[in-house]
mmCIF file of C-alpha atoms in Angstrom:
data_model
loop_
_atom_site.group_PDB
_atom_site.id
_atom_site.type_symbol
_atom_site.label_atom_id
_atom_site.label_comp_id
_atom_site.label_asym_id
_atom_site.label_seq_id
_atom_site.Cartn_x
_atom_site.Cartn_y
_atom_site.Cartn_z
ATOM 1 C CA MET A 1 83.184 131.262 83.169
ATOM 2 C CA MET A 2 81.450 128.323 84.847
ATOM 3 C CA GLN A 3 79.539 129.179 88.015
ATOM 4 C CA GLN A 4 79.802 126.566 90.770
ATOM 5 C CA PRO A 5 77.125 126.682 93.504
ATOM 6 C CA GLY A 6 77.960 126.867 97.189
ATOM 7 C CA PHE A 7 76.518 123.444 98.030
ATOM 8 C CA LEU A 8 79.618 121.945 96.394
ATOM 9 C CA ASP A 9 81.756 123.121 99.320
ATOM 10 C CA ASP A 10 81.404 119.817 101.206
ATOM 11 C CA LEU A 11 82.377 117.916 98.057
ATOM 12 C CA ARG A 12 85.401 120.149 97.536
ATOM 13 C CA ARG A 13 86.638 119.672 101.092
ATOM 14 C CA MET A 14 86.118 115.921 101.094
ATOM 15 C CA SER A 15 87.702 115.542 97.647
ATOM 16 C CA ALA A 16 90.782 117.508 98.700
ATOM 17 C CA ARG A 17 91.265 115.361 101.810
ATOM 18 C CA VAL A 18 90.916 112.103 99.907
ATOM 19 C CA GLY A 19 93.023 113.365 97.007
ATOM 20 C CA ALA A 20 95.903 114.262 99.339
ATOM 21 C CA ASN A 21 96.220 110.634 100.497
ATOM 22 C CA ILE A 22 98.439 108.790 98.017
ATOM 23 C CA LEU A 23 97.193 105.470 99.388
ATOM 24 C CA LEU A 24 93.788 106.414 97.921
ATOM 25 C CA VAL A 25 94.452 108.708 94.946
ATOM 26 C CA GLN A 26 97.481 109.289 92.734
ATOM 27 C CA GLY A 27 97.812 112.250 90.394
ATOM 28 C CA ALA A 28 94.658 112.848 88.382
ATOM 29 C CA GLY A 29 93.255 109.440 89.270
ATOM 30 C CA GLY A 30 89.976 109.047 91.124
ATOM 31 C CA ASN A 31 86.856 111.192 90.918
ATOM 32 C CA SER A 32 83.955 112.376 93.042
ATOM 33 C CA SER A 33 80.440 113.677 92.483
ATOM 34 C CA VAL A 34 77.248 114.924 94.072
ATOM 35 C CA LYS A 35 73.706 114.911 92.688
ATOM 36 C CA GLN A 36 71.497 117.969 93.163
ATOM 37 C CA ASP A 37 68.021 117.940 91.595
ATOM 38 C CA ASP A 38 68.628 116.663 88.046
ATOM 39 C CA VAL A 39 72.265 117.747 87.872
ATOM 40 C CA LEU A 40 75.295 115.558 88.502
ATOM 41 C CA TRP A 41 78.336 117.603 89.521
ATOM 42 C CA VAL A 42 81.406 115.486 88.757
ATOM 43 C CA LYS A 43 85.158 116.061 88.773
ATOM 44 C CA ALA A 44 86.673 117.209 85.483
ATOM 45 C CA SER A 45 88.949 114.914 83.495
ATOM 46 C CA GLY A 46 92.628 115.533 84.216
ATOM 47 C CA ALA A 47 91.966 117.492 87.423
ATOM 48 C CA TRP A 48 93.625 116.520 90.702
ATOM 49 C CA LEU A 49 91.236 115.865 93.579
ATOM 50 C CA SER A 50 93.885 117.192 95.962
ATOM 51 C CA GLU A 51 93.364 120.659 94.432
ATOM 52 C CA ALA A 52 89.577 120.653 94.775
ATOM 53 C CA LYS A 53 89.524 123.521 97.294
ATOM 54 C CA GLU A 54 91.751 125.785 95.190
ATOM 55 C CA LYS A 55 90.391 125.156 91.703
ATOM 56 C CA ASP A 56 86.950 124.978 90.089
ATOM 57 C CA MET A 57 86.912 121.419 88.788
ATOM 58 C CA PHE A 58 83.352 120.113 88.968
ATOM 59 C CA VAL A 59 81.352 119.877 85.754
ATOM 60 C CA PRO A 60 77.512 119.957 85.692
ATOM 61 C CA VAL A 61 76.038 117.018 83.777
ATOM 62 C CA GLU A 62 72.375 116.456 82.960
ATOM 63 C CA LEU A 63 71.606 113.403 85.088
ATOM 64 C CA ALA A 64 68.542 112.141 83.205
ATOM 65 C CA GLY A 65 70.242 112.822 79.885
ATOM 66 C CA ALA A 66 73.360 110.963 80.982
ATOM 67 C CA ARG A 67 71.377 107.899 82.025
ATOM 68 C CA ALA A 68 69.412 107.974 78.752
ATOM 69 C CA ALA A 69 72.655 108.228 76.775
ATOM 70 C CA LEU A 70 74.128 105.238 78.598
ATOM 71 C CA ALA A 71 70.984 103.176 77.995
ATOM 72 C CA ALA A 72 71.408 103.944 74.289
ATOM 73 C CA GLY A 73 75.072 102.905 74.338
ATOM 74 C CA ASN A 74 76.420 106.451 74.121
ATOM 75 C CA GLU A 75 79.129 107.461 76.613
ATOM 76 C CA LYS A 76 79.067 111.186 75.728
ATOM 77 C CA MET A 77 77.641 112.969 78.759
ATOM 78 C CA PRO A 78 75.348 116.025 78.177
ATOM 79 C CA VAL A 79 76.451 119.183 80.004
ATOM 80 C CA ALA A 80 73.730 120.882 82.050
ATOM 81 C CA GLY A 81 72.850 124.452 81.155
ATOM 82 C CA GLY A 82 72.391 127.489 83.352
ATOM 83 C CA PHE A 83 75.852 127.557 84.917
ATOM 84 C CA GLY A 84 77.769 129.740 82.478
ATOM 85 C CA GLU A 85 80.411 128.596 80.001
ATOM 86 C CA VAL A 86 81.733 125.089 80.698
ATOM 87 C CA THR A 87 85.225 124.604 79.242
ATOM 88 C CA LEU A 88 86.187 121.449 81.140
ATOM 89 C CA ARG A 89 85.314 117.915 80.139
ATOM 90 C CA ALA A 90 83.600 115.687 82.684
ATOM 91 C CA SER A 91 85.581 112.764 84.090
ATOM 92 C CA ILE A 92 85.970 109.797 81.775
ATOM 93 C CA GLU A 93 84.177 107.796 84.472
ATOM 94 C CA THR A 94 81.161 110.086 84.801
ATOM 95 C CA SER A 95 78.926 107.218 83.708
ATOM 96 C CA LEU A 96 79.704 105.342 86.945
ATOM 97 C CA HIS A 97 78.548 108.317 88.997
ATOM 98 C CA ALA A 98 75.365 108.653 86.942
ATOM 99 C CA LEU A 99 74.486 104.974 87.390
ATOM 100 C CA MET A 100 74.971 104.847 91.165
ATOM 101 C CA PRO A 101 71.718 105.982 92.870
ATOM 102 C CA HIS A 102 73.472 107.566 95.851
ATOM 103 C CA PRO A 103 73.597 111.357 96.318
ATOM 104 C CA VAL A 104 77.406 111.219 96.705
ATOM 105 C CA VAL A 105 79.702 108.893 94.761
ATOM 106 C CA LEU A 106 83.448 108.540 95.276
ATOM 107 C CA HIS A 107 85.840 106.530 93.109
ATOM 108 C CA VAL A 108 89.434 105.980 94.241
ATOM 109 C CA HIS A 109 92.436 103.933 93.228
ATOM 110 C CA ALA A 110 93.028 102.700 96.773
ATOM 111 C CA VAL A 111 96.176 100.582 96.853
ATOM 112 C CA ASN A 112 94.858 97.799 99.084
ATOM 113 C CA THR A 113 91.687 97.467 97.015
ATOM 114 C CA ILE A 114 93.637 97.455 93.733
ATOM 115 C CA ALA A 115 95.823 94.672 95.086
ATOM 116 C CA TRP A 116 92.781 92.523 95.959
ATOM 117 C CA ALA A 117 91.124 93.424 92.645
ATOM 118 C CA ALA A 118 94.074 92.009 90.698
ATOM 119 C CA LEU A 119 94.225 88.695 92.595
ATOM 120 C CA GLU A 120 92.679 85.407 91.498
ATOM 121 C CA GLY A 121 90.572 83.238 93.794
ATOM 122 C CA VAL A 122 90.032 85.698 96.649
ATOM 123 C CA GLU A 123 86.231 85.773 96.661
ATOM 124 C CA ALA A 124 85.867 83.905 99.955
ATOM 125 C CA GLU A 125 88.420 86.115 101.699
ATOM 126 C CA LEU A 126 86.723 89.270 100.418
ATOM 127 C CA GLU A 127 83.377 87.953 101.627
ATOM 128 C CA LYS A 128 84.814 87.491 105.103
ATOM 129 C CA ARG A 129 86.555 90.860 105.248
ATOM 130 C CA LEU A 130 83.644 92.875 103.873
ATOM 131 C CA GLN A 131 80.926 91.117 105.864
ATOM 132 C CA GLY A 132 78.126 93.477 106.825
ATOM 133 C CA LEU A 133 78.634 95.851 103.912
ATOM 134 C CA ALA A 134 76.431 96.015 100.806
ATOM 135 C CA TRP A 135 79.144 95.217 98.291
ATOM 136 C CA ARG A 136 79.757 93.485 94.976
ATOM 137 C CA GLN A 137 82.863 92.409 93.097
ATOM 138 C CA LEU A 138 82.813 93.145 89.355
ATOM 139 C CA PRO A 139 85.011 91.752 86.565
ATOM 140 C CA TYR A 140 87.462 93.992 84.743
ATOM 141 C CA ARG A 141 86.089 96.123 81.941
ATOM 142 C CA ARG A 142 87.767 99.070 80.245
ATOM 143 C CA PRO A 143 86.721 102.390 81.854
ATOM 144 C CA GLY A 144 83.968 104.201 80.002
ATOM 145 C CA LEU A 145 81.044 102.466 78.345
ATOM 146 C CA PRO A 146 82.278 98.851 78.840
ATOM 147 C CA LEU A 147 82.633 99.346 82.605
ATOM 148 C CA SER A 148 79.372 101.291 82.767
ATOM 149 C CA GLN A 149 77.527 98.391 81.167
ATOM 150 C CA VAL A 150 78.715 95.860 83.728
ATOM 151 C CA VAL A 151 78.000 98.299 86.592
ATOM 152 C CA ALA A 152 74.488 98.892 85.229
ATOM 153 C CA GLU A 153 73.898 95.146 84.968
ATOM 154 C CA HIS A 154 74.910 94.461 88.559
ATOM 155 C CA THR A 155 73.351 97.520 90.207
ATOM 156 C CA ALA A 156 70.024 96.734 88.508
ATOM 157 C CA LYS A 157 69.837 93.486 90.487
ATOM 158 C CA THR A 158 70.504 94.849 93.958
ATOM 159 C CA ARG A 159 71.643 98.043 95.623
ATOM 160 C CA ALA A 160 75.334 98.063 96.459
ATOM 161 C CA ASP A 161 77.175 100.776 98.375
ATOM 162 C CA VAL A 162 80.604 99.328 97.603
ATOM 163 C CA LEU A 163 81.865 98.072 94.249
ATOM 164 C CA ILE A 164 85.244 96.363 93.931
ATOM 165 C CA LEU A 165 86.184 96.976 90.289
ATOM 166 C CA GLY A 166 88.335 94.176 88.896
ATOM 167 C CA ASN A 167 91.914 95.342 88.125
ATOM 168 C CA HIS A 168 90.868 98.908 88.746
ATOM 169 C CA GLY A 169 89.834 100.230 92.150
ATOM 170 C CA LEU A 170 87.014 101.090 94.497
ATOM 171 C CA LEU A 171 83.656 102.816 93.925
ATOM 172 C CA VAL A 172 81.358 103.771 96.811
ATOM 173 C CA GLY A 173 78.069 105.580 97.178
ATOM 174 C CA ALA A 174 76.654 107.274 100.269
ATOM 175 C CA GLU A 175 74.152 109.860 101.466
ATOM 176 C CA THR A 176 76.753 112.491 102.367
ATOM 177 C CA CYS A 177 80.350 113.406 101.602
ATOM 178 C CA ASP A 178 81.473 112.491 105.124
ATOM 179 C CA ALA A 179 79.748 109.109 104.862
ATOM 180 C CA ALA A 180 81.414 108.360 101.511
ATOM 181 C CA GLU A 181 84.848 109.250 102.901
ATOM 182 C CA ALA A 182 84.241 107.107 105.992
ATOM 183 C CA LEU A 183 83.121 104.170 103.853
ATOM 184 C CA ILE A 184 86.301 104.352 101.768
ATOM 185 C CA ALA A 185 88.366 104.351 104.956
ATOM 186 C CA ASP A 186 86.413 101.384 106.344
ATOM 187 C CA VAL A 187 86.874 99.289 103.201
ATOM 188 C CA GLU A 188 90.608 100.016 103.028
ATOM 189 C CA ARG A 189 90.980 99.140 106.714
ATOM 190 C CA ARG A 190 89.223 95.822 106.172
ATOM 191 C CA LEU A 191 91.311 95.062 103.079
ATOM 192 C CA GLU A 192 94.648 96.179 104.519
ATOM 193 C CA LEU A 193 97.653 94.154 103.345
ATOM 194 C CA LYS A 194 101.113 94.421 104.867
ATOM 195 C CA PRO A 195 103.596 95.717 102.292
ATOM 196 C CA ARG A 196 106.721 93.722 101.561
ATOM 197 C CA SER A 197 109.931 95.425 102.636
ATOM 198 C CA ALA A 198 112.622 96.219 100.092
ATOM 199 C CA PRO A 199 116.246 97.374 100.244
ATOM 200 C CA ALA A 200 116.981 101.020 99.516
ATOM 201 C CA GLY A 201 117.787 102.046 95.974
ATOM 202 C CA ASP A 202 121.384 102.354 94.778
ATOM 203 C CA LEU A 203 121.292 106.006 93.712
ATOM 204 C CA ARG A 204 124.934 106.038 92.669
ATOM 205 C CA ALA A 205 124.348 103.204 90.216
ATOM 206 C CA LEU A 206 121.147 104.826 88.946
ATOM 207 C CA HIS A 207 122.837 108.196 88.360
ATOM 208 C CA ARG A 208 125.600 106.398 86.457
ATOM 209 C CA ILE A 209 123.066 104.664 84.213
ATOM 210 C CA CYS A 210 121.160 107.920 83.606
ATOM 211 C CA SER A 211 124.270 110.002 82.882
ATOM 212 C CA GLY A 212 123.994 111.587 79.447
ATOM 213 C CA ASN A 213 120.417 110.358 78.996
ATOM 214 C CA ALA A 214 117.064 112.058 79.477
ATOM 215 C CA TYR A 215 116.338 110.013 82.589
ATOM 216 C CA ARG A 216 116.815 110.412 86.338
ATOM 217 C CA PRO A 217 116.312 108.238 89.422
ATOM 218 C CA ALA A 218 112.737 108.217 90.751
ATOM 219 C CA HIS A 219 112.272 110.514 93.731
ATOM 220 C CA ASP A 220 110.290 108.161 95.989
ATOM 221 C CA GLU A 221 111.964 105.195 97.661
ATOM 222 C CA VAL A 222 108.758 103.174 97.113
ATOM 223 C CA CYS A 223 109.522 103.225 93.375
ATOM 224 C CA HIS A 224 112.987 101.753 93.938
ATOM 225 C CA GLY A 225 111.446 98.892 95.900
ATOM 226 C CA LEU A 226 109.959 97.664 92.615
ATOM 227 C CA ALA A 227 113.483 96.750 91.542
ATOM 228 C CA THR A 228 115.367 96.056 94.770
ATOM 229 C CA ASN A 229 112.989 93.341 95.970
ATOM 230 C CA PRO A 230 113.157 90.344 93.570
ATOM 231 C CA ARG A 231 109.504 89.400 94.120
ATOM 232 C CA ASN A 232 108.337 92.936 93.390
ATOM 233 C CA PHE A 233 110.535 93.064 90.301
ATOM 234 C CA ALA A 234 109.137 89.806 88.931
ATOM 235 C CA LEU A 235 105.527 90.950 89.421
ATOM 236 C CA ALA A 236 105.998 94.469 88.025
ATOM 237 C CA THR A 237 107.751 93.353 84.841
ATOM 238 C CA LYS A 238 105.386 90.512 83.981
ATOM 239 C CA GLY A 239 102.408 92.584 82.821
ATOM 240 C CA SER A 240 99.977 95.449 83.394
ATOM 241 C CA LEU A 241 97.763 95.408 86.461
ATOM 242 C CA TYR A 242 95.241 98.274 86.085
ATOM 243 C CA PRO A 243 94.301 101.031 83.593
ATOM 244 C CA ASP A 244 96.397 103.921 84.941
ATOM 245 C CA HIS A 245 99.413 101.609 84.955
ATOM 246 C CA VAL A 246 99.077 101.292 81.174
ATOM 247 C CA VAL A 247 98.042 104.862 80.383
ATOM 248 C CA PHE A 248 100.814 106.615 82.296
ATOM 249 C CA LEU A 249 103.651 104.073 82.392
ATOM 250 C CA GLY A 250 103.006 101.854 79.379
ATOM 251 C CA PRO A 251 102.396 98.100 79.378
ATOM 252 C CA ALA A 252 104.259 96.261 82.161
ATOM 253 C CA LEU A 253 107.583 97.883 83.074
ATOM 254 C CA PRO A 254 110.738 97.333 81.015
ATOM 255 C CA SER A 255 114.023 96.615 82.749
ATOM 256 C CA LEU A 256 117.703 97.231 82.131
ATOM 257 C CA ALA A 257 120.617 95.400 83.705
ATOM 258 C CA ALA A 258 122.894 97.458 85.944
ATOM 259 C CA ASP A 259 125.620 97.228 83.282
ATOM 260 C CA GLY A 260 123.165 97.876 80.425
ATOM 261 C CA ASP A 261 123.243 100.759 77.969
ATOM 262 C CA LEU A 262 120.265 103.077 78.440
ATOM 263 C CA ALA A 263 121.148 105.133 75.356
ATOM 264 C CA GLN A 264 121.025 101.992 73.235
ATOM 265 C CA LEU A 265 117.630 101.046 74.663
ATOM 266 C CA VAL A 266 116.253 104.492 73.809
ATOM 267 C CA ALA A 267 117.760 104.388 70.302
ATOM 268 C CA GLN A 268 116.201 100.981 69.710
ATOM 269 C CA ALA A 269 112.773 102.301 70.700
ATOM 270 C CA GLU A 270 113.148 105.279 68.375
ATOM 271 C CA SER A 271 114.220 103.033 65.512
ATOM 272 C CA GLN A 272 110.960 101.136 65.949
ATOM 273 C CA SER A 273 108.960 104.410 65.987
ATOM 274 C CA VAL A 274 107.778 103.853 69.544
ATOM 275 C CA PRO A 275 108.268 106.301 72.421
ATOM 276 C CA PRO A 276 111.077 105.533 74.880
ATOM 277 C CA PRO A 277 109.871 103.987 78.151
ATOM 278 C CA VAL A 278 108.393 106.425 80.645
ATOM 279 C CA ALA A 279 110.107 104.484 83.413
ATOM 280 C CA LEU A 280 112.153 101.341 83.759
ATOM 281 C CA LEU A 281 113.581 99.162 86.484
ATOM 282 C CA VAL A 282 117.210 98.309 87.146
ATOM 283 C CA PRO A 283 117.166 95.053 89.148
ATOM 284 C CA GLY A 284 118.897 95.444 92.474
ATOM 285 C CA ALA A 285 119.342 99.203 92.009
ATOM 286 C CA GLY A 286 115.967 100.913 91.611
ATOM 287 C CA ALA A 287 113.721 102.783 89.187
ATOM 288 C CA VAL A 288 114.499 105.555 86.705
ATOM 289 C CA ILE A 289 111.994 107.828 84.979
ATOM 290 C CA ARG A 290 112.132 110.203 82.033
ATOM 291 C CA GLN A 291 113.062 113.764 82.944
ATOM 292 C CA ASP A 292 110.074 115.060 80.977
ATOM 293 C CA ALA A 293 107.612 112.748 82.708
ATOM 294 C CA SER A 294 104.677 114.550 84.301
ATOM 295 C CA ALA A 295 104.151 114.670 88.043
ATOM 296 C CA GLY A 296 101.158 112.447 87.406
ATOM 297 C CA ALA A 297 103.295 109.776 85.758
ATOM 298 C CA GLU A 298 105.648 109.668 88.729
ATOM 299 C CA ALA A 299 102.663 109.450 91.079
ATOM 300 C CA MET A 300 101.508 106.407 89.111
ATOM 301 C CA LEU A 301 104.945 104.821 89.519
ATOM 302 C CA VAL A 302 104.633 105.352 93.275
ATOM 303 C CA CYS A 303 101.178 103.775 93.150
ATOM 304 C CA LEU A 304 102.559 100.747 91.338
ATOM 305 C CA GLY A 305 105.219 100.363 94.014
ATOM 306 C CA LEU A 306 102.605 100.574 96.761
ATOM 307 C CA VAL A 307 100.334 98.029 95.073
ATOM 308 C CA VAL A 308 102.956 95.461 94.053
ATOM 309 C CA ALA A 309 104.498 95.409 97.530
ATOM 310 C CA ARG A 310 101.106 94.348 98.920
ATOM 311 C CA PHE A 311 100.619 91.199 96.852
ATOM 312 C CA PRO A 312 100.982 88.211 99.208
ATOM 313 C CA ASP A 313 103.793 85.773 98.441
ATOM 314 C CA GLY A 314 102.524 82.943 96.276
ATOM 315 C CA ALA A 315 99.376 84.792 95.213
ATOM 316 C CA LYS A 316 98.157 84.415 91.638
ATOM 317 C CA LEU A 317 97.810 87.690 89.785
ATOM 318 C CA ARG A 318 95.435 88.543 86.952
ATOM 319 C CA TYR A 319 97.119 90.804 84.372
ATOM 320 C CA LEU A 320 95.370 92.823 81.673
ATOM 321 C CA PRO A 321 95.313 91.071 78.273
ATOM 322 C CA ALA A 322 97.281 92.680 75.429
ATOM 323 C CA PRO A 323 94.120 93.766 73.522
ATOM 324 C CA GLU A 324 92.950 95.658 76.620
ATOM 325 C CA GLU A 325 96.330 97.371 76.903
ATOM 326 C CA GLN A 326 96.099 98.542 73.301
ATOM 327 C CA ALA A 327 92.516 99.756 73.781
ATOM 328 C CA LEU A 328 93.661 101.913 76.707
ATOM 329 C CA LEU A 329 96.647 103.315 74.810
ATOM 330 C CA ASN A 330 94.471 104.266 71.844
ATOM 331 C CA TRP A 331 91.582 105.678 73.878
ATOM 332 C CA ASP A 332 90.738 109.291 72.983
ATOM 333 C CA ALA A 333 89.400 110.088 76.458
ATOM 334 C CA GLU A 334 92.717 109.107 78.020
ATOM 335 C CA ARG A 335 94.649 111.176 75.484
ATOM 336 C CA TYR A 336 92.585 114.159 76.601
ATOM 337 C CA ARG A 337 93.324 113.466 80.274
ATOM 338 C CA GLN A 338 97.048 113.290 79.573
ATOM 339 C CA GLN A 339 96.915 116.567 77.633
ATOM 340 C CA MET A 340 95.249 118.207 80.626
ATOM 341 C CA MET A 341 97.936 116.855 82.938
ATOM 342 C CA LYS A 342 100.718 118.121 80.657
ATOM 343 C CA ALA A 343 99.089 121.566 80.626
ATOM 344 C CA ARG A 344 99.003 121.483 84.427
ATOM 345 C CA SER A 345 102.730 120.618 84.574
ATOM 346 C CA ALA A 346 103.732 123.354 82.116
#
């Protein structure tokens, strides 16, 4: 059994607070870490930050070894010895934590930041809103080694406490857990966008469509807003906006007319040897999700609703290219994270 030292208590408490805020973290998304001597303690892949006080979820990684591995183009992180048996796998984004020089690093999928990170031509506005902070905006790269390489390139030039990760989220570094949490809150306050309102979902129509199928209406009204507001619907069905969108919900979001046949849509997917959609939108009615979908998948649908509602009218969005979508779907590290989430739901 892995032995976790007492100095992690501050990290556990901070992680649980941040993880309980769906505007910052959804499901198993996001990760946190602290450096002690030459050991990086980082959240395990597939773990929920919100459960950090109840569960042992921080993995010890050899800090110098991790940085050497990244310099050599290897994203496999070496586990530190001396802490008993380690059965968990470090977060798929451990490399980001190793590269940041700060004692505490916190990565979140904050909905306001994601919205800005998926918009074109907002550099001047970000500069104005984040004035006074040591920050940088980075282009999109797939999580793991590709993202680590661009982070290493930019952090080598100048120290940055705040990184806006293109089509992804927010990464901050600080001296303490409280300072990291406060910095996240400050950035989200500065980047706050007013969400678009949407009519309530038509649950009667959604239940009718789901009848006899392995689907049900989404629980959260935010999800239905993806379909009941025409602007939201157009944006959500046009493409994929960030990695967890693809990994947990599939590319873009499919739709079905209110008088459509859900059974036929599922049969068509099966005939093409592809899994049925995790979720889909019924324009004017709301969102439905597979009955066997994990709690994490539904949390990601909520996140998508929160993000899409914040895109300003007339804004130009930057969607993930198809090759990037396929790379995420075929990524072994993400398969592992999903397996861990399924085990949690069982």
